[in-house]
Amino acid sequence: MPEKIPKFPSKFFRQAKHLSFQEISFEIAKKFFFGDIPQNDLEEITHGAVNFDAPLKPLAGNIDVLELFHGPTLAFKDFAAGFMARLMAYFVKDSDKELTVLTATSGDTGSAVAHGFFKAPGIRVIILYPSKKVSEMQEKMLATMGENITALEIQGTFDDCQRLVKQAFADKDLKQKLFLTSANSINIIRLIPQIFYYIYAFARLDNYSPSCKREAGRDFMPLIFSVPSGNFGNLTAGLLAKRMGLPVFKFIAATNINDVVPRYLENGIYLPHPAQKTLSNAMDVGDPSNFARMLELYDNDVRIMKKDIIGMRCADEETVSAIKDVYRKYNYILDPHGAVGYFALKKYLDCWRKAAPRAIRARGIFLETAHQAKFADTVEDALKIKILIPKRLSAYLDKEKKAVLLPADFAALKEFLTPLHSA
Ligand SMILES: *Cc1c(COP(=O)(O)O)cnc(C)c1O
């Protein structure tokens, strides 16, 4: 966690609508890195990383969708990867030692990291992924880049990959020989660029919707963010945005049936379990790594946490009906992760309306974390339509795989990382 969470005066949020996405992001980055990086360099890093939009689109009356899939690998993880790569390259530029970034992936993180760090000077990236357990598209996106990106195809599971990475960080010998770091969300830098789009979404909120103008006279319009969650990095970034002063009424921690956090919010007991497979598979996490940060933010007290966060779970059948509903009613195609976010938000807003029909209308935003084409099979099954695959996605299928096959064995990884001739 950052030692101190910086705060903006409320005036900043009132005036944010006059700023661009890049300008808002730079203001936030300055708060965190002031004194560590000269302004010009930080501006270049931030503007370079925020090079695609995160549009907020009206869906229904009081529901908007924040589209986070306009980056190179069509998932929200692109925001963090691009920023981390530039920041790390900046910090190692005067070092004579090459930085080695080790990352375990079950698919999506690996592709975002491979793209974000491609050709980053002074950095080599090693991505460990489980052999035959990622989709063909995911494999092509993470294992065809070459240059400074090496994909290690591990003959084991994702848990084996994660264990090997942890072993590497704990190994004294490797630590001495290599300059090692991680690009998984145990690294706090990954969360900072995710704060950017919460504040940007807020800034865009008033600009387009006529229904919003009607309500503008009221001084209280509760804003709710629904965040489809697995490791809870995205949600934690939202909580940090709120601590910085963003006026958010509630966050919804929306999960699939891997619901350890919603359960914790219900009964105050945290019970990790092995992940179960679902349609929203990027959220199949049984022991989320950012839960410790959530606890820290709320002094380990579930009663305080419950004031800000509502837990909701969504079963696969509900995910499919959400995809169908939204397509039928609004002609909008959700991916299974965004569908979990929508489902939870809709349920919450329906309860809200029933409880207080004439009271103030709440305003809800859900995060759409991936492009529907990345999960075309599920969406095609639900909607009985053909999903158009964008060119930049299908182009990967023609590329040649360049992975190195390794057993799930630490000695083999170590030998790969520090070949004898370099010793
Ligand atoms: C990683 C991922 C998530 C989960 O995000 P967390 O920050 O781990 O909670 C949700 N949707 C998609 C598409 C993802 O790739």
Short mmCIF file of C-alpha atoms and ligand atoms in Angstrom, two decimals:
data_model
loop_
_atom_site.label_atom_id
_atom_site.label_comp_id
_atom_site.label_asym_id
_atom_site.label_seq_id
_atom_site.Cartn_x
_atom_site.Cartn_y
_atom_site.Cartn_z
CA MET A 1 0.00 0.00 0.00
CA PRO A 2 1.12 3.58 -0.53
CA GLU A 3 2.32 5.11 2.76
CA LYS A 4 -0.21 7.88 2.38
CA ILE A 5 -3.16 8.16 0.02
CA PRO A 6 -3.12 11.65 -1.49
CA LYS A 7 -6.35 13.67 -1.67
CA PHE A 8 -7.82 16.14 -4.14
CA PRO A 9 -9.90 19.14 -3.07
CA SER A 10 -13.57 18.78 -4.13
CA LYS A 11 -13.04 21.61 -6.63
CA PHE A 12 -10.84 19.24 -8.67
CA PHE A 13 -13.76 16.87 -9.24
CA ARG A 14 -16.14 19.70 -10.16
CA GLN A 15 -13.69 20.96 -12.76
CA ALA A 16 -12.52 17.59 -14.04
CA LYS A 17 -15.09 17.66 -16.84
CA HIS A 18 -12.97 20.27 -18.58
CA LEU A 19 -9.93 17.97 -18.61
CA SER A 20 -9.02 15.22 -21.07
CA PHE A 21 -8.40 11.61 -20.01
CA GLN A 22 -4.64 12.20 -20.30
CA GLU A 23 -4.80 15.40 -18.25
CA ILE A 24 -6.83 13.76 -15.48
CA SER A 25 -4.41 10.80 -15.44
CA PHE A 26 -1.42 13.10 -15.17
CA GLU A 27 -2.99 14.99 -12.22
CA ILE A 28 -3.43 11.67 -10.41
CA ALA A 29 0.06 10.40 -11.26
CA LYS A 30 1.54 13.67 -9.94
CA LYS A 31 -0.12 13.05 -6.59
CA PHE A 32 1.60 9.68 -6.26
CA PHE A 33 5.00 10.34 -7.82
CA PHE A 34 5.63 13.95 -6.90
CA GLY A 35 9.27 14.33 -5.90
CA ASP A 36 10.29 10.94 -7.33
CA ILE A 37 10.06 11.79 -11.02
CA PRO A 38 10.46 15.19 -12.70
CA GLN A 39 7.16 16.56 -14.03
CA ASN A 40 8.16 16.44 -17.71
CA ASP A 41 9.15 12.80 -17.51
CA LEU A 42 6.04 11.85 -15.59
CA GLU A 43 3.87 13.65 -18.11
CA GLU A 44 5.53 11.77 -20.96
CA ILE A 45 5.08 8.42 -19.17
CA THR A 46 1.43 9.07 -18.37
CA HIS A 47 0.45 10.47 -21.75
CA GLY A 48 2.30 7.61 -23.45
CA ALA A 49 0.42 5.01 -21.40
CA VAL A 50 -3.02 6.59 -21.67
CA ASN A 51 -3.10 6.33 -25.45
CA PHE A 52 -6.54 4.81 -25.90
CA ASP A 53 -9.92 5.91 -24.61
CA ALA A 54 -12.19 4.53 -21.87
CA PRO A 55 -15.57 5.75 -23.14
CA LEU A 56 -18.57 5.96 -20.84
CA LYS A 57 -21.71 4.98 -22.75
CA PRO A 58 -25.33 5.37 -21.65
CA LEU A 59 -27.07 2.01 -21.62
CA ALA A 60 -30.39 2.43 -19.84
CA GLY A 61 -31.98 5.36 -17.94
CA ASN A 62 -29.66 5.48 -14.98
CA ILE A 63 -27.07 2.88 -16.03
CA ASP A 64 -23.88 3.62 -17.93
CA VAL A 65 -21.20 1.23 -19.12
CA LEU A 66 -17.52 2.13 -18.79
CA GLU A 67 -15.77 0.41 -21.69
CA LEU A 68 -12.25 -0.57 -20.69
CA PHE A 69 -11.44 -2.77 -23.68
CA HIS A 70 -10.06 -0.36 -26.25
CA GLY A 71 -6.40 -1.22 -25.64
CA PRO A 72 -4.09 -3.50 -27.67
CA THR A 73 -5.29 -6.78 -26.10
CA LEU A 74 -8.91 -5.66 -25.67
CA ALA A 75 -9.04 -6.01 -21.88
CA PHE A 76 -8.71 -3.51 -19.03
CA LYS A 77 -5.35 -4.98 -18.01
CA ASP A 78 -3.81 -2.99 -20.88
CA PHE A 79 -4.10 0.22 -18.81
CA ALA A 80 -1.84 -1.07 -16.07
CA ALA A 81 0.62 -2.89 -18.33
CA GLY A 82 1.44 0.14 -20.48
CA PHE A 83 1.95 2.42 -17.50
CA MET A 84 4.06 -0.08 -15.55
CA ALA A 85 6.31 -0.74 -18.54
CA ARG A 86 7.03 2.95 -19.08
CA LEU A 87 7.56 3.63 -15.41
CA MET A 88 9.91 0.68 -14.93
CA ALA A 89 11.87 1.56 -18.08
CA TYR A 90 12.27 5.06 -16.64
CA PHE A 91 13.64 3.81 -13.34
CA VAL A 92 16.16 1.43 -14.94
CA LYS A 93 17.36 3.72 -17.70
CA ASP A 94 20.58 4.65 -15.91
CA SER A 95 21.22 1.20 -14.54
CA ASP A 96 23.76 -1.15 -16.10
CA LYS A 97 21.75 -4.16 -14.96
CA GLU A 98 18.86 -5.45 -17.01
CA LEU A 99 15.51 -5.66 -15.18
CA THR A 100 13.79 -9.06 -15.35
CA VAL A 101 10.01 -8.99 -15.01
CA LEU A 102 8.58 -12.37 -14.04
CA THR A 103 4.87 -12.96 -14.48
CA ALA A 104 2.62 -15.97 -14.06
CA THR A 105 -0.54 -15.92 -16.13
CA SER A 106 -3.66 -17.93 -16.78
CA GLY A 107 -4.02 -16.01 -20.04
CA ASP A 108 -5.10 -12.37 -19.93
CA THR A 109 -2.42 -10.79 -17.76
CA GLY A 110 0.28 -12.38 -19.90
CA SER A 111 -0.99 -10.92 -23.15
CA ALA A 112 -1.41 -7.43 -21.68
CA VAL A 113 2.08 -7.56 -20.15
CA ALA A 114 3.63 -8.87 -23.39
CA HIS A 115 2.15 -5.91 -25.30
CA GLY A 116 2.73 -3.29 -22.65
CA PHE A 117 6.43 -4.20 -22.24
CA PHE A 118 7.22 -4.99 -25.88
CA LYS A 119 10.58 -3.34 -26.72
CA ALA A 120 10.71 -1.54 -23.33
CA PRO A 121 14.39 -0.59 -23.04
CA GLY A 122 16.45 -2.28 -20.33
CA ILE A 123 13.72 -4.79 -19.48
CA ARG A 124 13.29 -8.45 -20.32
CA VAL A 125 9.98 -10.10 -19.59
CA ILE A 126 9.46 -13.76 -18.77
CA ILE A 127 5.88 -14.98 -18.88
CA LEU A 128 5.02 -18.37 -17.40
CA TYR A 129 1.80 -19.92 -18.66
CA PRO A 130 0.33 -23.40 -18.22
CA SER A 131 0.73 -25.60 -21.30
CA LYS A 132 -2.56 -26.41 -23.09
CA LYS A 133 -4.57 -24.55 -20.44
CA VAL A 134 -4.93 -21.20 -22.19
CA SER A 135 -7.06 -20.59 -25.28
CA GLU A 136 -5.43 -20.60 -28.71
CA MET A 137 -6.02 -16.85 -29.03
CA GLN A 138 -4.50 -16.16 -25.59
CA GLU A 139 -1.45 -18.26 -26.41
CA LYS A 140 -0.94 -16.43 -29.69
CA MET A 141 -1.25 -13.07 -27.93
CA LEU A 142 1.36 -13.84 -25.30
CA ALA A 143 3.76 -16.21 -27.05
CA THR A 144 4.37 -14.66 -30.48
CA MET A 145 5.96 -11.33 -29.62
CA GLY A 146 9.67 -12.19 -29.48
CA GLU A 147 12.31 -9.46 -28.91
CA ASN A 148 12.46 -8.80 -25.13
CA ILE A 149 9.41 -10.97 -24.37
CA THR A 150 9.92 -14.67 -23.64
CA ALA A 151 7.02 -17.03 -23.07
CA LEU A 152 7.70 -20.13 -21.00
CA GLU A 153 5.20 -22.89 -21.61
CA ILE A 154 5.13 -24.75 -18.31
CA GLN A 155 4.10 -28.40 -18.25
CA GLY A 156 1.76 -27.91 -15.32
CA THR A 157 -1.13 -25.78 -14.03
CA PHE A 158 -1.49 -22.05 -13.39
CA ASP A 159 -0.82 -22.75 -9.72
CA ASP A 160 2.52 -24.34 -10.70
CA CYS A 161 3.40 -21.18 -12.66
CA GLN A 162 2.56 -18.98 -9.70
CA ARG A 163 4.53 -21.22 -7.33
CA LEU A 164 7.60 -21.09 -9.60
CA VAL A 165 7.47 -17.28 -9.72
CA LYS A 166 7.20 -17.08 -5.94
CA GLN A 167 10.11 -19.50 -5.58
CA ALA A 168 12.20 -17.34 -7.88
CA PHE A 169 11.55 -14.27 -5.74
CA ALA A 170 12.53 -16.19 -2.61
CA ASP A 171 15.76 -17.59 -4.10
CA LYS A 172 18.83 -15.80 -2.70
CA ASP A 173 21.09 -16.85 -5.51
CA LEU A 174 18.76 -15.51 -8.21
CA LYS A 175 18.24 -12.32 -6.26
CA GLN A 176 21.97 -11.73 -6.29
CA LYS A 177 22.42 -12.44 -9.98
CA LEU A 178 19.27 -10.85 -11.35
CA PHE A 179 17.37 -7.64 -10.89
CA LEU A 180 13.87 -9.13 -10.49
CA THR A 181 10.37 -7.72 -10.24
CA SER A 182 6.75 -8.74 -10.85
CA ALA A 183 3.98 -7.50 -13.11
CA ASN A 184 1.20 -9.29 -11.23
CA SER A 185 -1.16 -7.22 -9.11
CA ILE A 186 0.90 -7.87 -5.98
CA ASN A 187 2.75 -4.86 -7.46
CA ILE A 188 0.98 -1.67 -6.29
CA ILE A 189 1.98 0.25 -9.42
CA ARG A 190 -0.57 -1.81 -11.27
CA LEU A 191 -3.38 -0.21 -9.32
CA ILE A 192 -2.48 3.43 -9.85
CA PRO A 193 -3.33 3.64 -13.58
CA GLN A 194 -6.61 1.93 -12.75
CA ILE A 195 -7.56 4.93 -10.60
CA PHE A 196 -7.39 7.09 -13.74
CA TYR A 197 -10.52 5.74 -15.37
CA TYR A 198 -12.75 5.94 -12.30
CA ILE A 199 -12.15 9.66 -12.04
CA TYR A 200 -12.38 10.08 -15.80
CA ALA A 201 -15.75 8.27 -15.81
CA PHE A 202 -17.03 10.60 -13.12
CA ALA A 203 -15.85 13.61 -15.11
CA ARG A 204 -17.74 12.43 -18.20
CA LEU A 205 -20.91 11.59 -16.31
CA ASP A 206 -22.80 14.84 -16.64
CA ASN A 207 -22.06 15.61 -20.21
CA TYR A 208 -24.40 13.62 -22.35
CA SER A 209 -27.49 12.42 -20.57
CA PRO A 210 -30.59 14.62 -20.63
CA SER A 211 -32.02 12.70 -17.67
CA CYS A 212 -28.98 13.74 -15.74
CA LYS A 213 -29.61 17.42 -16.44
CA ARG A 214 -33.13 17.09 -15.06
CA GLU A 215 -31.63 15.86 -11.85
CA ALA A 216 -28.86 18.37 -11.76
CA GLY A 217 -30.76 20.64 -9.36
CA ARG A 218 -30.48 18.05 -6.65
CA ASP A 219 -27.29 18.16 -4.71
CA PHE A 220 -27.19 14.47 -3.95
CA MET A 221 -27.07 11.91 -6.73
CA PRO A 222 -25.65 8.71 -5.28
CA LEU A 223 -23.16 7.17 -7.65
CA ILE A 224 -22.57 3.43 -7.67
CA PHE A 225 -19.74 1.56 -9.41
CA SER A 226 -20.20 -2.13 -10.08
CA VAL A 227 -16.87 -3.90 -10.56
CA PRO A 228 -16.64 -7.46 -11.91
CA SER A 229 -13.90 -8.89 -9.71
CA GLY A 230 -11.47 -11.78 -9.42
CA ASN A 231 -8.26 -10.69 -7.71
CA PHE A 232 -9.93 -7.40 -6.70
CA GLY A 233 -7.24 -5.12 -8.10
CA ASN A 234 -9.78 -3.18 -10.12
CA LEU A 235 -12.08 -2.74 -7.13
CA THR A 236 -9.21 -1.72 -4.85
CA ALA A 237 -8.24 0.97 -7.36
CA GLY A 238 -11.81 2.28 -7.10
CA LEU A 239 -11.56 2.35 -3.31
CA LEU A 240 -8.33 4.34 -3.62
CA ALA A 241 -10.12 6.79 -5.96
CA LYS A 242 -12.77 7.27 -3.29
CA ARG A 243 -10.10 7.88 -0.65
CA MET A 244 -8.66 10.52 -2.96
CA GLY A 245 -12.01 12.29 -2.71
CA LEU A 246 -14.08 10.90 -5.59
CA PRO A 247 -17.72 11.12 -4.45
CA VAL A 248 -18.80 7.49 -4.83
CA PHE A 249 -21.75 6.28 -2.76
CA LYS A 250 -21.13 2.51 -3.02
CA PHE A 251 -18.99 -0.02 -4.82
CA ILE A 252 -20.45 -3.37 -5.77
CA ALA A 253 -17.99 -6.25 -5.51
CA ALA A 254 -19.52 -8.39 -8.26
CA THR A 255 -18.20 -11.94 -8.50
CA ASN A 256 -19.15 -15.19 -10.17
CA ILE A 257 -19.64 -18.20 -7.87
CA ASN A 258 -16.08 -17.70 -6.62
CA ASP A 259 -17.58 -15.48 -3.97
CA VAL A 260 -15.21 -15.40 -0.98
CA VAL A 261 -15.45 -11.60 -0.72
CA PRO A 262 -19.28 -11.32 -0.91
CA ARG A 263 -19.39 -14.06 1.73
CA TYR A 264 -16.97 -12.16 3.91
CA LEU A 265 -19.20 -9.09 3.61
CA GLU A 266 -22.18 -11.20 4.70
CA ASN A 267 -20.72 -12.94 7.72
CA GLY A 268 -17.29 -11.46 8.44
CA ILE A 269 -15.52 -14.76 7.77
CA TYR A 270 -12.87 -15.04 5.06
CA LEU A 271 -12.70 -18.56 3.72
CA PRO A 272 -10.46 -19.04 0.66
CA HIS A 273 -11.15 -22.09 -1.49
CA PRO A 274 -9.81 -23.60 -4.72
CA ALA A 275 -11.22 -21.68 -7.68
CA GLN A 276 -14.18 -23.13 -9.58
CA LYS A 277 -14.41 -22.82 -13.36
CA THR A 278 -17.03 -20.42 -14.74
CA LEU A 279 -17.94 -18.56 -17.95
CA SER A 280 -16.26 -15.41 -16.60
CA ASN A 281 -12.98 -17.28 -16.21
CA ALA A 282 -10.69 -14.28 -15.68
CA MET A 283 -12.47 -13.96 -12.33
CA ASP A 284 -12.06 -17.58 -11.22
CA VAL A 285 -10.02 -16.77 -8.13
CA GLY A 286 -10.46 -18.49 -4.77
CA ASP A 287 -8.06 -16.40 -2.68
CA PRO A 288 -7.86 -12.88 -4.15
CA SER A 289 -4.48 -11.24 -3.71
CA ASN A 290 -5.85 -7.73 -3.15
CA PHE A 291 -8.13 -8.72 -0.27
CA ALA A 292 -5.29 -7.87 2.14
CA ARG A 293 -5.29 -4.32 0.76
CA MET A 294 -9.05 -4.04 1.19
CA LEU A 295 -8.71 -5.12 4.81
CA GLU A 296 -5.98 -2.56 5.37
CA LEU A 297 -8.18 0.21 3.93
CA TYR A 298 -10.96 -0.66 6.38
CA ASP A 299 -8.90 -1.40 9.49
CA ASN A 300 -9.73 -5.12 9.29
CA ASP A 301 -13.31 -4.28 10.22
CA VAL A 302 -16.07 -5.79 8.11
CA ARG A 303 -18.62 -3.34 9.53
CA ILE A 304 -16.68 -0.37 8.16
CA MET A 305 -16.05 -2.12 4.85
CA LYS A 306 -19.76 -2.80 4.43
CA LYS A 307 -20.50 0.92 4.45
CA ASP A 308 -18.65 1.27 1.14
CA ILE A 309 -18.89 -2.16 -0.49
CA ILE A 310 -21.80 -4.38 -1.33
CA GLY A 311 -21.10 -7.99 -2.28
CA MET A 312 -23.06 -9.69 -5.07
CA ARG A 313 -22.56 -13.01 -6.78
CA CYS A 314 -23.75 -14.08 -10.19
CA ALA A 315 -24.09 -17.70 -11.32
CA ASP A 316 -23.34 -18.73 -14.91
CA GLU A 317 -27.07 -18.98 -15.79
CA GLU A 318 -27.52 -15.41 -14.57
CA THR A 319 -24.51 -14.29 -16.60
CA VAL A 320 -26.08 -15.78 -19.72
CA SER A 321 -29.48 -14.19 -19.05
CA ALA A 322 -27.82 -10.82 -18.48
CA ILE A 323 -26.10 -11.10 -21.88
CA LYS A 324 -29.45 -11.97 -23.49
CA ASP A 325 -31.42 -9.24 -21.67
CA VAL A 326 -29.04 -6.45 -22.50
CA TYR A 327 -28.86 -7.49 -26.15
CA ARG A 328 -32.64 -7.68 -26.44
CA LYS A 329 -33.42 -4.46 -24.58
CA TYR A 330 -30.53 -2.22 -25.57
CA ASN A 331 -28.90 -3.92 -28.56
CA TYR A 332 -25.59 -3.96 -26.67
CA ILE A 333 -23.31 -7.01 -26.56
CA LEU A 334 -21.77 -7.75 -23.17
CA ASP A 335 -18.89 -10.12 -22.51
CA PRO A 336 -19.37 -12.59 -19.60
CA HIS A 337 -17.32 -10.42 -17.16
CA GLY A 338 -19.19 -7.20 -17.90
CA ALA A 339 -22.39 -9.24 -17.68
CA VAL A 340 -21.58 -10.08 -14.04
CA GLY A 341 -21.09 -6.36 -13.37
CA TYR A 342 -24.36 -5.45 -15.06
CA PHE A 343 -26.32 -8.20 -13.31
CA ALA A 344 -25.16 -7.06 -9.87
CA LEU A 345 -25.83 -3.39 -10.60
CA LYS A 346 -29.31 -4.07 -11.95
CA LYS A 347 -30.19 -6.15 -8.91
CA TYR A 348 -28.98 -3.45 -6.56
CA LEU A 349 -30.79 -0.63 -8.38
CA ASP A 350 -34.02 -2.66 -8.49
CA CYS A 351 -33.85 -3.11 -4.71
CA TRP A 352 -33.14 0.58 -4.33
CA ARG A 353 -36.22 1.51 -6.37
CA LYS A 354 -38.46 -0.85 -4.42
CA ALA A 355 -37.23 0.43 -1.09
CA ALA A 356 -37.71 4.09 -1.95
CA PRO A 357 -39.73 4.54 -5.14
CA ARG A 358 -40.05 8.32 -5.02
CA ALA A 359 -36.73 9.08 -3.46
CA ILE A 360 -33.58 10.22 -5.15
CA ARG A 361 -32.56 8.21 -8.19
CA ALA A 362 -29.25 6.48 -7.93
CA ARG A 363 -26.85 6.47 -10.84
CA GLY A 364 -24.93 3.33 -11.70
CA ILE A 365 -21.83 2.61 -13.76
CA PHE A 366 -20.60 -0.91 -14.43
CA LEU A 367 -17.16 -1.72 -15.78
CA GLU A 368 -16.96 -3.70 -19.01
CA THR A 369 -13.53 -5.30 -18.64
CA ALA A 370 -13.13 -7.17 -21.95
CA HIS A 371 -14.32 -7.00 -25.55
CA GLN A 372 -17.04 -9.56 -26.31
CA ALA A 373 -14.92 -11.05 -29.13
CA LYS A 374 -12.44 -12.39 -26.56
CA PHE A 375 -15.22 -14.65 -25.27
CA ALA A 376 -17.00 -15.16 -28.57
CA ASP A 377 -18.01 -18.80 -27.87
CA THR A 378 -20.02 -17.95 -24.77
CA VAL A 379 -21.62 -14.88 -26.32
CA GLU A 380 -22.49 -16.68 -29.57
CA ASP A 381 -24.08 -19.51 -27.59
CA ALA A 382 -26.19 -17.07 -25.59
CA LEU A 383 -27.31 -14.84 -28.45
CA LYS A 384 -27.29 -17.23 -31.42
CA ILE A 385 -25.53 -14.62 -33.51
CA LYS A 386 -22.08 -14.52 -35.08
CA ILE A 387 -19.66 -12.27 -33.18
CA LEU A 388 -17.43 -10.15 -35.37
CA ILE A 389 -13.77 -10.66 -34.45
CA PRO A 390 -11.84 -7.36 -34.79
CA LYS A 391 -8.91 -7.52 -37.19
CA ARG A 392 -6.29 -6.79 -34.55
CA LEU A 393 -7.46 -9.88 -32.69
CA SER A 394 -7.75 -12.29 -35.62
CA ALA A 395 -4.36 -11.13 -36.94
CA TYR A 396 -2.70 -12.99 -34.05
CA LEU A 397 -3.89 -16.35 -35.28
CA ASP A 398 -1.49 -16.16 -38.25
CA LYS A 399 1.53 -15.46 -36.06
CA GLU A 400 4.09 -18.07 -35.15
CA LYS A 401 4.35 -19.33 -31.58
CA LYS A 402 7.78 -18.81 -30.00
CA ALA A 403 7.43 -20.42 -26.56
CA VAL A 404 10.06 -22.38 -24.64
CA LEU A 405 8.74 -25.62 -23.18
CA LEU A 406 9.81 -26.27 -19.57
CA PRO A 407 8.82 -28.80 -16.89
CA ALA A 408 7.09 -27.41 -13.77
CA ASP A 409 10.35 -27.59 -11.93
CA PHE A 410 12.26 -24.78 -10.21
CA ALA A 411 15.71 -26.07 -11.12
CA ALA A 412 14.73 -25.90 -14.80
CA LEU A 413 13.44 -22.34 -14.45
CA LYS A 414 16.57 -21.27 -12.62
CA GLU A 415 18.79 -22.79 -15.28
CA PHE A 416 16.78 -20.93 -17.91
CA LEU A 417 17.04 -17.59 -16.09
CA THR A 418 20.77 -17.82 -15.39
CA PRO A 419 22.39 -20.02 -18.02
CA LEU A 420 25.79 -21.39 -16.98
CA HIS A 421 27.75 -19.30 -19.47
CA SER A 422 26.60 -16.08 -17.82
CA ALA A 423 27.64 -17.25 -14.34
C1 LIG B 1 -8.46 -9.78 -14.76
C2 LIG B 1 -9.85 -9.62 -15.22
C3 LIG B 1 -10.91 -9.35 -14.32
C4 LIG B 1 -10.70 -9.31 -12.82
O1 LIG B 1 -10.01 -8.17 -12.40
P1 LIG B 1 -9.38 -8.11 -10.92
O2 LIG B 1 -8.67 -6.80 -10.86
O3 LIG B 1 -8.45 -9.28 -10.83
O4 LIG B 1 -10.51 -8.23 -9.96
C5 LIG B 1 -12.17 -9.12 -14.82
N1 LIG B 1 -12.43 -9.19 -16.14
C6 LIG B 1 -11.45 -9.46 -17.05
C7 LIG B 1 -11.81 -9.55 -18.48
C8 LIG B 1 -10.14 -9.68 -16.62
O5 LIG B 1 -9.19 -9.95 -17.53
#
